[in-house]
PDB file of C-alpha atoms in Angstrom:
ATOM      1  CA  UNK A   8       9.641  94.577 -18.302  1.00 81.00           C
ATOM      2  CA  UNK A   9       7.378  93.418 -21.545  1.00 84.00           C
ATOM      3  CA  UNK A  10      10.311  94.808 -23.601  1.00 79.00           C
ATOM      4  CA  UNK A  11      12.656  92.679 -21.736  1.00 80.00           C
ATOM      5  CA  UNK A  12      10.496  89.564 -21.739  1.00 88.00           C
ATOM      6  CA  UNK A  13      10.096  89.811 -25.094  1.00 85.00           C
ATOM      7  CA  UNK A  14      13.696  90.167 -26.159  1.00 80.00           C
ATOM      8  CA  UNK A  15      14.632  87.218 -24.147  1.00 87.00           C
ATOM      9  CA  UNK A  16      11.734  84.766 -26.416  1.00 87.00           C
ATOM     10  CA  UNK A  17      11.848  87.129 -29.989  1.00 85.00           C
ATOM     11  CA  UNK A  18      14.809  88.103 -32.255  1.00 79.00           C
ATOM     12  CA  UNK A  19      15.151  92.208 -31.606  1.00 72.00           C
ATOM     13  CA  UNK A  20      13.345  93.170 -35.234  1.00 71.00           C
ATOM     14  CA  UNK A  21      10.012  91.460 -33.880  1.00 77.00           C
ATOM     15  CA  UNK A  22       9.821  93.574 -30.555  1.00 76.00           C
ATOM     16  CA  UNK A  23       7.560  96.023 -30.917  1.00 76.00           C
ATOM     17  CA  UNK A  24       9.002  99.269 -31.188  1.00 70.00           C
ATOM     18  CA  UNK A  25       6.166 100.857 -29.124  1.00 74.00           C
ATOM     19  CA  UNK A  26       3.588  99.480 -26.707  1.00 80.00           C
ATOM     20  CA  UNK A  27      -0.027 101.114 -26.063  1.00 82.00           C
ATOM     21  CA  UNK A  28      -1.989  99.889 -22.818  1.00 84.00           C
ATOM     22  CA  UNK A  29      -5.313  99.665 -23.382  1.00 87.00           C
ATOM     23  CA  UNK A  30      -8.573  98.325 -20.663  1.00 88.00           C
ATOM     24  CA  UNK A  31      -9.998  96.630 -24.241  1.00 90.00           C
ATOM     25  CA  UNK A  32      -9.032  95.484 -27.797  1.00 89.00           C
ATOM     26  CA  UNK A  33     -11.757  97.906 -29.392  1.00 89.00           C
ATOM     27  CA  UNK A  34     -14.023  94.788 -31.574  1.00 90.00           C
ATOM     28  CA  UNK A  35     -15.798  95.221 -34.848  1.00 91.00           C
ATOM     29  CA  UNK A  36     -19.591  93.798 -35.186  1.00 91.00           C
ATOM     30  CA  UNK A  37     -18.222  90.022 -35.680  1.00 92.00           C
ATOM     31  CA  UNK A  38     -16.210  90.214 -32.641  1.00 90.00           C
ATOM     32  CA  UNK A  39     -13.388  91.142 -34.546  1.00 92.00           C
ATOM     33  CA  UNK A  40     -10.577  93.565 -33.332  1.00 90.00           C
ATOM     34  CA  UNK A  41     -11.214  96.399 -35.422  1.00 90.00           C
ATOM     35  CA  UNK A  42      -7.252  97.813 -36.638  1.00 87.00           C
ATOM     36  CA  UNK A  43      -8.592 100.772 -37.504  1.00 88.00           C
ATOM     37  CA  UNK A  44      -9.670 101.793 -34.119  1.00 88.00           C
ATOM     38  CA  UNK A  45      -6.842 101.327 -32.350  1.00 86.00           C
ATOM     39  CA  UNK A  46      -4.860 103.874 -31.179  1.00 84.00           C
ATOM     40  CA  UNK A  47      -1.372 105.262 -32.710  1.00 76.00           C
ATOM     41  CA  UNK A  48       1.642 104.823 -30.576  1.00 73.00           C
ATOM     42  CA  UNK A  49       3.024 107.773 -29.523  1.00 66.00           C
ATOM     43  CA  UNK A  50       6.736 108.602 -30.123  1.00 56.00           C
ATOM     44  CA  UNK A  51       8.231 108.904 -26.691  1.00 50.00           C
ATOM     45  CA  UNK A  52      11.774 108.515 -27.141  1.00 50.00           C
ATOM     46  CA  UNK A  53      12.975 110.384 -24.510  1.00 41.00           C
ATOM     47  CA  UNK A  54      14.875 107.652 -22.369  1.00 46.00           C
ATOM     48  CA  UNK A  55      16.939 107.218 -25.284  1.00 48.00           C
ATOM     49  CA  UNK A  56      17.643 110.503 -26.473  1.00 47.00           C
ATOM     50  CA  UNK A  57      19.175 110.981 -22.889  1.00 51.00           C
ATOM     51  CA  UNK A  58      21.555 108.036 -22.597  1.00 59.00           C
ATOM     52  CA  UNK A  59      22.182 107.997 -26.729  1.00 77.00           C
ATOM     53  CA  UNK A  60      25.856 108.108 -27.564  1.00 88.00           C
ATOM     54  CA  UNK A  61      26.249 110.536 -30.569  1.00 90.00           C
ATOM     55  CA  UNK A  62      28.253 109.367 -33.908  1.00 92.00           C
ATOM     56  CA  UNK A  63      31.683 110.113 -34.276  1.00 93.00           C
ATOM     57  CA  UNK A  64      33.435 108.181 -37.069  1.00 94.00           C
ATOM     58  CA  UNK A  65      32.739 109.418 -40.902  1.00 94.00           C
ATOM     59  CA  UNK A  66      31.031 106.110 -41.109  1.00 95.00           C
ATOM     60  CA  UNK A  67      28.907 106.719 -37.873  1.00 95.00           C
ATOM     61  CA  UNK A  68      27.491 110.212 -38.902  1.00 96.00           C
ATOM     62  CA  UNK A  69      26.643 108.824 -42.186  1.00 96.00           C
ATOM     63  CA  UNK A  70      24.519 105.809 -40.883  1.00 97.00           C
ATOM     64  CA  UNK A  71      23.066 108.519 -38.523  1.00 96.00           C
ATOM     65  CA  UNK A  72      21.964 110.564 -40.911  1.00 97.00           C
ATOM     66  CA  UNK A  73      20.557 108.203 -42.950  1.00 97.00           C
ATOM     67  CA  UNK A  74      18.664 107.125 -39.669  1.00 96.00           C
ATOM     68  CA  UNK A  75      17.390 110.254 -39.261  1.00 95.00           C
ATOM     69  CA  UNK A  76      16.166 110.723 -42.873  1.00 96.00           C
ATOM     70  CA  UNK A  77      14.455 107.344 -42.644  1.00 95.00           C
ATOM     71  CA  UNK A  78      12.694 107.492 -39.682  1.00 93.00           C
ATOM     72  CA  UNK A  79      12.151 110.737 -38.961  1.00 91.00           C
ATOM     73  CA  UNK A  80      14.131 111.814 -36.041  1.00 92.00           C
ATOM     74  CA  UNK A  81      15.923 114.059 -34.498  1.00 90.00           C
ATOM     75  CA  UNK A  82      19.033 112.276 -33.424  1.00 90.00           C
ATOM     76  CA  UNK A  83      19.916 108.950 -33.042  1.00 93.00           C
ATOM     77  CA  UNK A  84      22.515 107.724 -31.331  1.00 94.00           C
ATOM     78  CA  UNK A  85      24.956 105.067 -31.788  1.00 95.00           C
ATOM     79  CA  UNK A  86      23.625 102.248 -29.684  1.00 93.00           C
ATOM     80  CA  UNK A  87      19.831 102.944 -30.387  1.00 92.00           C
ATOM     81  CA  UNK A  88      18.294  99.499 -32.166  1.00 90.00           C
ATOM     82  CA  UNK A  89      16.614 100.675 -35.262  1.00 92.00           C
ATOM     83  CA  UNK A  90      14.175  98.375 -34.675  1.00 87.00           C
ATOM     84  CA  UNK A  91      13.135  99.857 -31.409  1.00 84.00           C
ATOM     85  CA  UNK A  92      13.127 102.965 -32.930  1.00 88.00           C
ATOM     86  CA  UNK A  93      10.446 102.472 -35.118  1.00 85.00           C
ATOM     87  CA  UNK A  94      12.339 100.799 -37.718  1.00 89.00           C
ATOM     88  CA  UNK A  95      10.604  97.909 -39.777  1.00 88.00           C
ATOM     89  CA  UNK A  96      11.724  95.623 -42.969  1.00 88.00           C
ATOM     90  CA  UNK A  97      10.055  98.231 -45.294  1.00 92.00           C
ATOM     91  CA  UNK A  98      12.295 101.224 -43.831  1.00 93.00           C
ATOM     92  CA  UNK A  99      15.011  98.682 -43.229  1.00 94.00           C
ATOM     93  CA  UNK A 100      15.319  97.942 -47.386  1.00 96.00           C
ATOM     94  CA  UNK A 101      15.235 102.345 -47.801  1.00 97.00           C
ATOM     95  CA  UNK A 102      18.212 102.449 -45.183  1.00 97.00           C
ATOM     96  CA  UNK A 103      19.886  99.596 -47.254  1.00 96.00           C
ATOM     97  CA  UNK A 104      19.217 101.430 -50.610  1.00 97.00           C
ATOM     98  CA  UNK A 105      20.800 104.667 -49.014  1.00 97.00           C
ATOM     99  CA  UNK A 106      24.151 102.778 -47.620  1.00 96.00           C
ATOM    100  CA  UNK A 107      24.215 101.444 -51.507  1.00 95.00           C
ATOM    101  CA  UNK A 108      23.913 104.890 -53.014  1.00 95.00           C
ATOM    102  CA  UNK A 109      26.647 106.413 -49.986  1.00 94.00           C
ATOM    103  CA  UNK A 110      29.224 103.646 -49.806  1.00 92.00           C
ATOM    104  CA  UNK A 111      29.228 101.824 -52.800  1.00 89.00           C
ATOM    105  CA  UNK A 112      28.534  98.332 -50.891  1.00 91.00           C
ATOM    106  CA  UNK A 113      25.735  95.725 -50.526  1.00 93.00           C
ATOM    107  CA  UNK A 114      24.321  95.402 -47.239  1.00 93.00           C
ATOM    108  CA  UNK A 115      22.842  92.199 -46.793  1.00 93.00           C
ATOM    109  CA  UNK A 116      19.722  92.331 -44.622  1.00 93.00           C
ATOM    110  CA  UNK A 117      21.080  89.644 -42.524  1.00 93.00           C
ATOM    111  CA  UNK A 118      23.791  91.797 -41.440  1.00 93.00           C
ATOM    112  CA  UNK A 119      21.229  94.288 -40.316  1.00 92.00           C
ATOM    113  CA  UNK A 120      19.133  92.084 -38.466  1.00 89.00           C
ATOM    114  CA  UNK A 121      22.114  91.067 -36.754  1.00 90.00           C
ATOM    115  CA  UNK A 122      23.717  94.229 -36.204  1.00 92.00           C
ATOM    116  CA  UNK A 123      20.860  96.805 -35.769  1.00 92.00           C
ATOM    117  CA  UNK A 124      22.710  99.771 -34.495  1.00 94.00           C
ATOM    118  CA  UNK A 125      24.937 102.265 -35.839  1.00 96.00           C
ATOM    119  CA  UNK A 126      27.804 101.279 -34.025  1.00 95.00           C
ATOM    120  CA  UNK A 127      27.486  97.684 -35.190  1.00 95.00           C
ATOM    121  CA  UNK A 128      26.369  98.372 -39.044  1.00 96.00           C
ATOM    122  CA  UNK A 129      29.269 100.749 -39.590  1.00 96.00           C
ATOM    123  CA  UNK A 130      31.843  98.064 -38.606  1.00 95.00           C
ATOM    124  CA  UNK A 131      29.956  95.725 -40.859  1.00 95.00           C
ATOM    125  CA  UNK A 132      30.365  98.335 -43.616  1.00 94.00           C
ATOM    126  CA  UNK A 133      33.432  99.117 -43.284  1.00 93.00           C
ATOM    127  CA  UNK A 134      34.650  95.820 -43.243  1.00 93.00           C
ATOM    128  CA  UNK A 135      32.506  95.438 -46.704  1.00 91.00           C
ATOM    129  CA  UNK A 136      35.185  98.281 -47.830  1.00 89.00           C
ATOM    130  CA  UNK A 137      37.806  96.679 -46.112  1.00 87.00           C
ATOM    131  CA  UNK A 138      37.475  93.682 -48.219  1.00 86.00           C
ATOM    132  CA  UNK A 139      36.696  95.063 -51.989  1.00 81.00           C
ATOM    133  CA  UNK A 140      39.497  97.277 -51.473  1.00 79.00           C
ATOM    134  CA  UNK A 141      41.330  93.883 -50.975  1.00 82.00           C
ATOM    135  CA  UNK A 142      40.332  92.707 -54.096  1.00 82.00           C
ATOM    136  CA  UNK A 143      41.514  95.127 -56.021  1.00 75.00           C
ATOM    137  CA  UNK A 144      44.233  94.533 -58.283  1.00 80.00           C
ATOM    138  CA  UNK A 145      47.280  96.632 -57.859  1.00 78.00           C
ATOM    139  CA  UNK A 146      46.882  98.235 -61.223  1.00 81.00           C
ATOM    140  CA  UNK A 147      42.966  99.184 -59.637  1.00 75.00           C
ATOM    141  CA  UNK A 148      44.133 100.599 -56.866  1.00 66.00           C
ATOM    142  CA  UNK A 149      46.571 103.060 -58.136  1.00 74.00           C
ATOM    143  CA  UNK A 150      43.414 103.982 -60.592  1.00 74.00           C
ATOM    144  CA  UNK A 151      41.405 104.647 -57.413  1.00 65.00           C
ATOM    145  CA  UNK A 152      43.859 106.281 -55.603  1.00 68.00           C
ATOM    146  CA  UNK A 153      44.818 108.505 -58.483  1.00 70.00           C
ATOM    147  CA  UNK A 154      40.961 109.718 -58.864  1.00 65.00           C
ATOM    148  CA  UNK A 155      40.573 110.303 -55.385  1.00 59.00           C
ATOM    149  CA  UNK A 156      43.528 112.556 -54.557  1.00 53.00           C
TER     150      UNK A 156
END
């Protein structure tokens, strides 16, 4: 329900991947909550490992594996948010590098805060593709094609 409430007020990168109820904020000497104190989420995952749809296109398995490098799971599946996996700006800029180094495209992080699933980001990648191979002259092209084969 907190998820959900939360969702409906915040853009999906600022929900919290993981809540942690607690009878007190544990308080320093100035009355401070003390960060250090608190407890560390735990990684319970488990009602989306069961409903998780697993990758299937070339582009799919690659984001997924990436995924899985990044954050440190097991599986992901196609419609898991990133961001409710765990994922955060600072891991969001190493998935971003690795789609660089894999693809040979710029990911905006726009387009990831917008789309922050694997089903989403691969059609935003490869309609990134889609249009560089469009701008390719004819003469480019048959270079490409020629390497390739």
């Amino acid at each position: 329900d907190l998820r959900d409430f939360l969702k409906a007020k915040l853009p999906g990168y600022m929900v919290p991947a993981a809540f942690v109820p607690l009878d007190s904020l544990p308080l320093n000497g100035n009355g401070k909550v003390e960060r250090k104190a608190l407890p560390v989420p735990e990684s319970n995952r488990a009602e989306l490992n069961e409903s998780s749809t697993a990758p299937g296109t070339p582009t799919e398995i690659a984001l997924a594996e990436i995924w899985r490098g990044v954050l440190h799971l097991e599986r992901v599946g196609i419609h898991d948010n990133f961001f409710e996996l765990g994922g955060h700006s600072l891991l969001m800029t190493q998935v971003i590098s690795r789609v660089r180094d894999a693809f040979q495209v710029e990911l905006p992080m726009r387009t990831f805060f917008e789309s922050p699933t694997i089903a989403e980001l691969s059609v935003a990648i490869e309609e990134l593709l889609a249009d560089e191979i469009s701008q390719l002259s004819d003469e480019e092209a048959r270079r490409l094609m020629h390497n390739t084969v």
